[in-house]
Short mmCIF file of C-alpha atoms in Angstrom, two decimals:
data_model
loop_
_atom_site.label_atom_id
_atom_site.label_comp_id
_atom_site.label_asym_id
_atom_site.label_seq_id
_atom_site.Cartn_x
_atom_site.Cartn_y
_atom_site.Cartn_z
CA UNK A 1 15.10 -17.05 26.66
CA UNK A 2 15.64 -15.34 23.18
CA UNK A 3 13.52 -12.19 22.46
CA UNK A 4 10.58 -13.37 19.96
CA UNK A 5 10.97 -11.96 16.19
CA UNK A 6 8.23 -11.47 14.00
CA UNK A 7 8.27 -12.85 10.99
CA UNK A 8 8.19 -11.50 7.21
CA UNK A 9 5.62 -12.10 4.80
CA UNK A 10 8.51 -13.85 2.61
CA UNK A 11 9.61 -15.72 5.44
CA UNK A 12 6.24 -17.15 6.19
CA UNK A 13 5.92 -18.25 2.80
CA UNK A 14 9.27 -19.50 2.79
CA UNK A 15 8.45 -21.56 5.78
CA UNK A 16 4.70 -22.67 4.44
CA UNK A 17 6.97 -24.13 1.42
CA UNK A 18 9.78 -25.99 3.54
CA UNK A 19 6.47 -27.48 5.35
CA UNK A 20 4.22 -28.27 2.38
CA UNK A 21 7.87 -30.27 0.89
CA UNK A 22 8.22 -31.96 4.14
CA UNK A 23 4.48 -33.16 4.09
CA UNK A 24 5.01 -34.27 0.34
CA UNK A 25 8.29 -36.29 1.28
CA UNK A 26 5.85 -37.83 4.25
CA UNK A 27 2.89 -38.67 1.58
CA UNK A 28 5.75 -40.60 -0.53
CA UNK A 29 7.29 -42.38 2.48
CA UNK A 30 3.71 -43.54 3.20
CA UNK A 31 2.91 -44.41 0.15
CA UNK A 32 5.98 -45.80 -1.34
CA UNK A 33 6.29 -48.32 2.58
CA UNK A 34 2.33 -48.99 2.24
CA UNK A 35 2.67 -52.75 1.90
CA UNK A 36 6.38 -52.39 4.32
CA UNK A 37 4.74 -50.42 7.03
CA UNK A 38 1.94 -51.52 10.04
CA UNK A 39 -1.32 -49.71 9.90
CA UNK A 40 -0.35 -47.79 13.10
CA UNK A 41 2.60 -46.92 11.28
CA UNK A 42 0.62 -45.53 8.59
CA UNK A 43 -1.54 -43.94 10.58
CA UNK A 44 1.18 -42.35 12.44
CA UNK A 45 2.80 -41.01 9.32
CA UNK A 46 -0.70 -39.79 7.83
CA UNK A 47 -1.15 -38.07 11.17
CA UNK A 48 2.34 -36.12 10.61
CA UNK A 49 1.48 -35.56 7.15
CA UNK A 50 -2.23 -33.33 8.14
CA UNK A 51 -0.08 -31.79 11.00
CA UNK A 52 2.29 -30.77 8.14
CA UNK A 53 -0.54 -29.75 6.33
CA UNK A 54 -2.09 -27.83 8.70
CA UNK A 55 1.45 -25.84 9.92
CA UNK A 56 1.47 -25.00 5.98
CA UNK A 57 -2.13 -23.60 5.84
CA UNK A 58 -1.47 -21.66 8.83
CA UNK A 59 2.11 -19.93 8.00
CA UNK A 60 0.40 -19.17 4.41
CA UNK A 61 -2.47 -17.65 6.00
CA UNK A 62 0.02 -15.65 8.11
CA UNK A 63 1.95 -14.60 5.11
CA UNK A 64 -1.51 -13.19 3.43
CA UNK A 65 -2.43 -11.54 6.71
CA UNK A 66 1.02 -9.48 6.33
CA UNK A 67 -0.04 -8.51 2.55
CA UNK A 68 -3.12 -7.36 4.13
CA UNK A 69 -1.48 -5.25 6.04
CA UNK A 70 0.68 -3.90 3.89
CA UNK A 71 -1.90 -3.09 1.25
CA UNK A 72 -3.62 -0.58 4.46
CA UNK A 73 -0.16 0.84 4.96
CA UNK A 74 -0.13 1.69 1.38
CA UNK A 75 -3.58 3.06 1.24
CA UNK A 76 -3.09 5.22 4.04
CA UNK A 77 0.35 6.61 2.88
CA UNK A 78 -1.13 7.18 -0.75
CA UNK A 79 -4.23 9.39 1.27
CA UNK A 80 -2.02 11.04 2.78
CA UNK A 81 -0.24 12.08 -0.19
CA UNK A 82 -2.98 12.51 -1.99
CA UNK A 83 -4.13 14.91 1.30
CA UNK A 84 -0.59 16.97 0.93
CA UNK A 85 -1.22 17.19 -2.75
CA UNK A 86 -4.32 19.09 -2.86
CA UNK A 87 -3.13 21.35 -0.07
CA UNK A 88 -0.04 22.16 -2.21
CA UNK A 89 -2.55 22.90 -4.90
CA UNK A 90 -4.33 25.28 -2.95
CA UNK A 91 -1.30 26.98 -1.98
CA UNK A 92 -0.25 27.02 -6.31
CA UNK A 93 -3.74 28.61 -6.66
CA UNK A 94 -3.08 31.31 -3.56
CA UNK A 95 -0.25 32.28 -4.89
CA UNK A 96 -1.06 32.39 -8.39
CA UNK A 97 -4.11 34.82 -7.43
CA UNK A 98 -1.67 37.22 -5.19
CA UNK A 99 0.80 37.26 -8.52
CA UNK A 100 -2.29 38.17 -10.46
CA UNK A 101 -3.24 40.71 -8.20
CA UNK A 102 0.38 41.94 -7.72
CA UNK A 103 0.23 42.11 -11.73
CA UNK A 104 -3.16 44.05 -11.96
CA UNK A 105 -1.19 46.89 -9.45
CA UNK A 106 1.31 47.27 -11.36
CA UNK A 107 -0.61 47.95 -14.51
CA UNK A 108 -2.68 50.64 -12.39
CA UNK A 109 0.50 52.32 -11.34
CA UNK A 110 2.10 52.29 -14.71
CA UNK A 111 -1.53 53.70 -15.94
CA UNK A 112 -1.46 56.57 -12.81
CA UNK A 113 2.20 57.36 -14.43
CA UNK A 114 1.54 57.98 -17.52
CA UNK A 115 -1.86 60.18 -16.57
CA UNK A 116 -3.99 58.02 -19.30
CA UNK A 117 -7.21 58.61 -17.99
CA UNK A 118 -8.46 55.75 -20.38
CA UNK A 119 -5.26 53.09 -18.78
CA UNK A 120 -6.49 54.05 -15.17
CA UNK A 121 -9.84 53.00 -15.75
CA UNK A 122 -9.08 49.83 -17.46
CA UNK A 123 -6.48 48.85 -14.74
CA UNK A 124 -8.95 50.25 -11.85
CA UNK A 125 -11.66 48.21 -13.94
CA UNK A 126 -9.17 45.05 -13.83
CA UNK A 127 -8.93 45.84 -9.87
CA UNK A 128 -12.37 45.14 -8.74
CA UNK A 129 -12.78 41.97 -11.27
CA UNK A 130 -13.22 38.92 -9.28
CA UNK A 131 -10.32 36.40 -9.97
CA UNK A 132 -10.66 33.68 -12.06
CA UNK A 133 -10.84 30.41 -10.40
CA UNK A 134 -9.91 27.26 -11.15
CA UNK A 135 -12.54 25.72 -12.19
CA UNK A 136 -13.68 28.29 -14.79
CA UNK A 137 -9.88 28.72 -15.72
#
């Protein structure tokens, strides 16, 4: 026995259509034959037709349960990128308050170098001020 496939929401489609034509080419034979045909004949052929009809509803329904399902995929993967995003973004904002700190030592050692008591204040002064975050950037 050959290993069951699943199909694609395009191929579902693709199948509800081949249906829905077959079901139209059995609604013209039926009605084109009307006067040709016994009633247990038409009957028959009406039965085929809702059969088609019903094969069509359910492959379409398939085909919409496989959007649905993509759509979550998507919605998860964009959370999760929106998850990694902000984490980078925390990381910018680290790392832009160690360079500002790195920044604030070197003006204190270029003010301890050139022995301006006035410099070594400001830079000390700079030192102790709480960083600037982002949301009052």
């Amino acid at each position: 026995m050959a290993p069951l496939t699943e199909l694609t929401k395009d191929q579902s489609y693709a199948i509800a259509d081949s249906l829905a034509q077959a079901s139209n080419l059995v609604l013209e034979l039926r009605i084109r034959e009307r006067e040709a045909l016994a009633p247990d004949e038409r009957a028959l052929l009406e039965q085929y037709e809702n059969h088609l009809d019903q094969m069509v509803a359910l492959f379409r329904a398939y085909g919409i349960h496989l959007t649905a399902e993509g759509a979550e995929q998507a919605c998860g993967d964009i959370e999760g990128a929106i998850a990694k995003g902000k984490l980078q973004l925390k990381r910018i904002t680290d790392i832009k308050a160690a360079i500002a700190a790195a920044a604030r030592l070197v003006d204190l050692g270029a003010a301890i170098l050139s022995r301006d008591p006035f410099a070594i204040g400001e830079a000390a002064a700079g030192l102790r001020a709480k960083p600037k975050t982002a949301d009052k950037a």
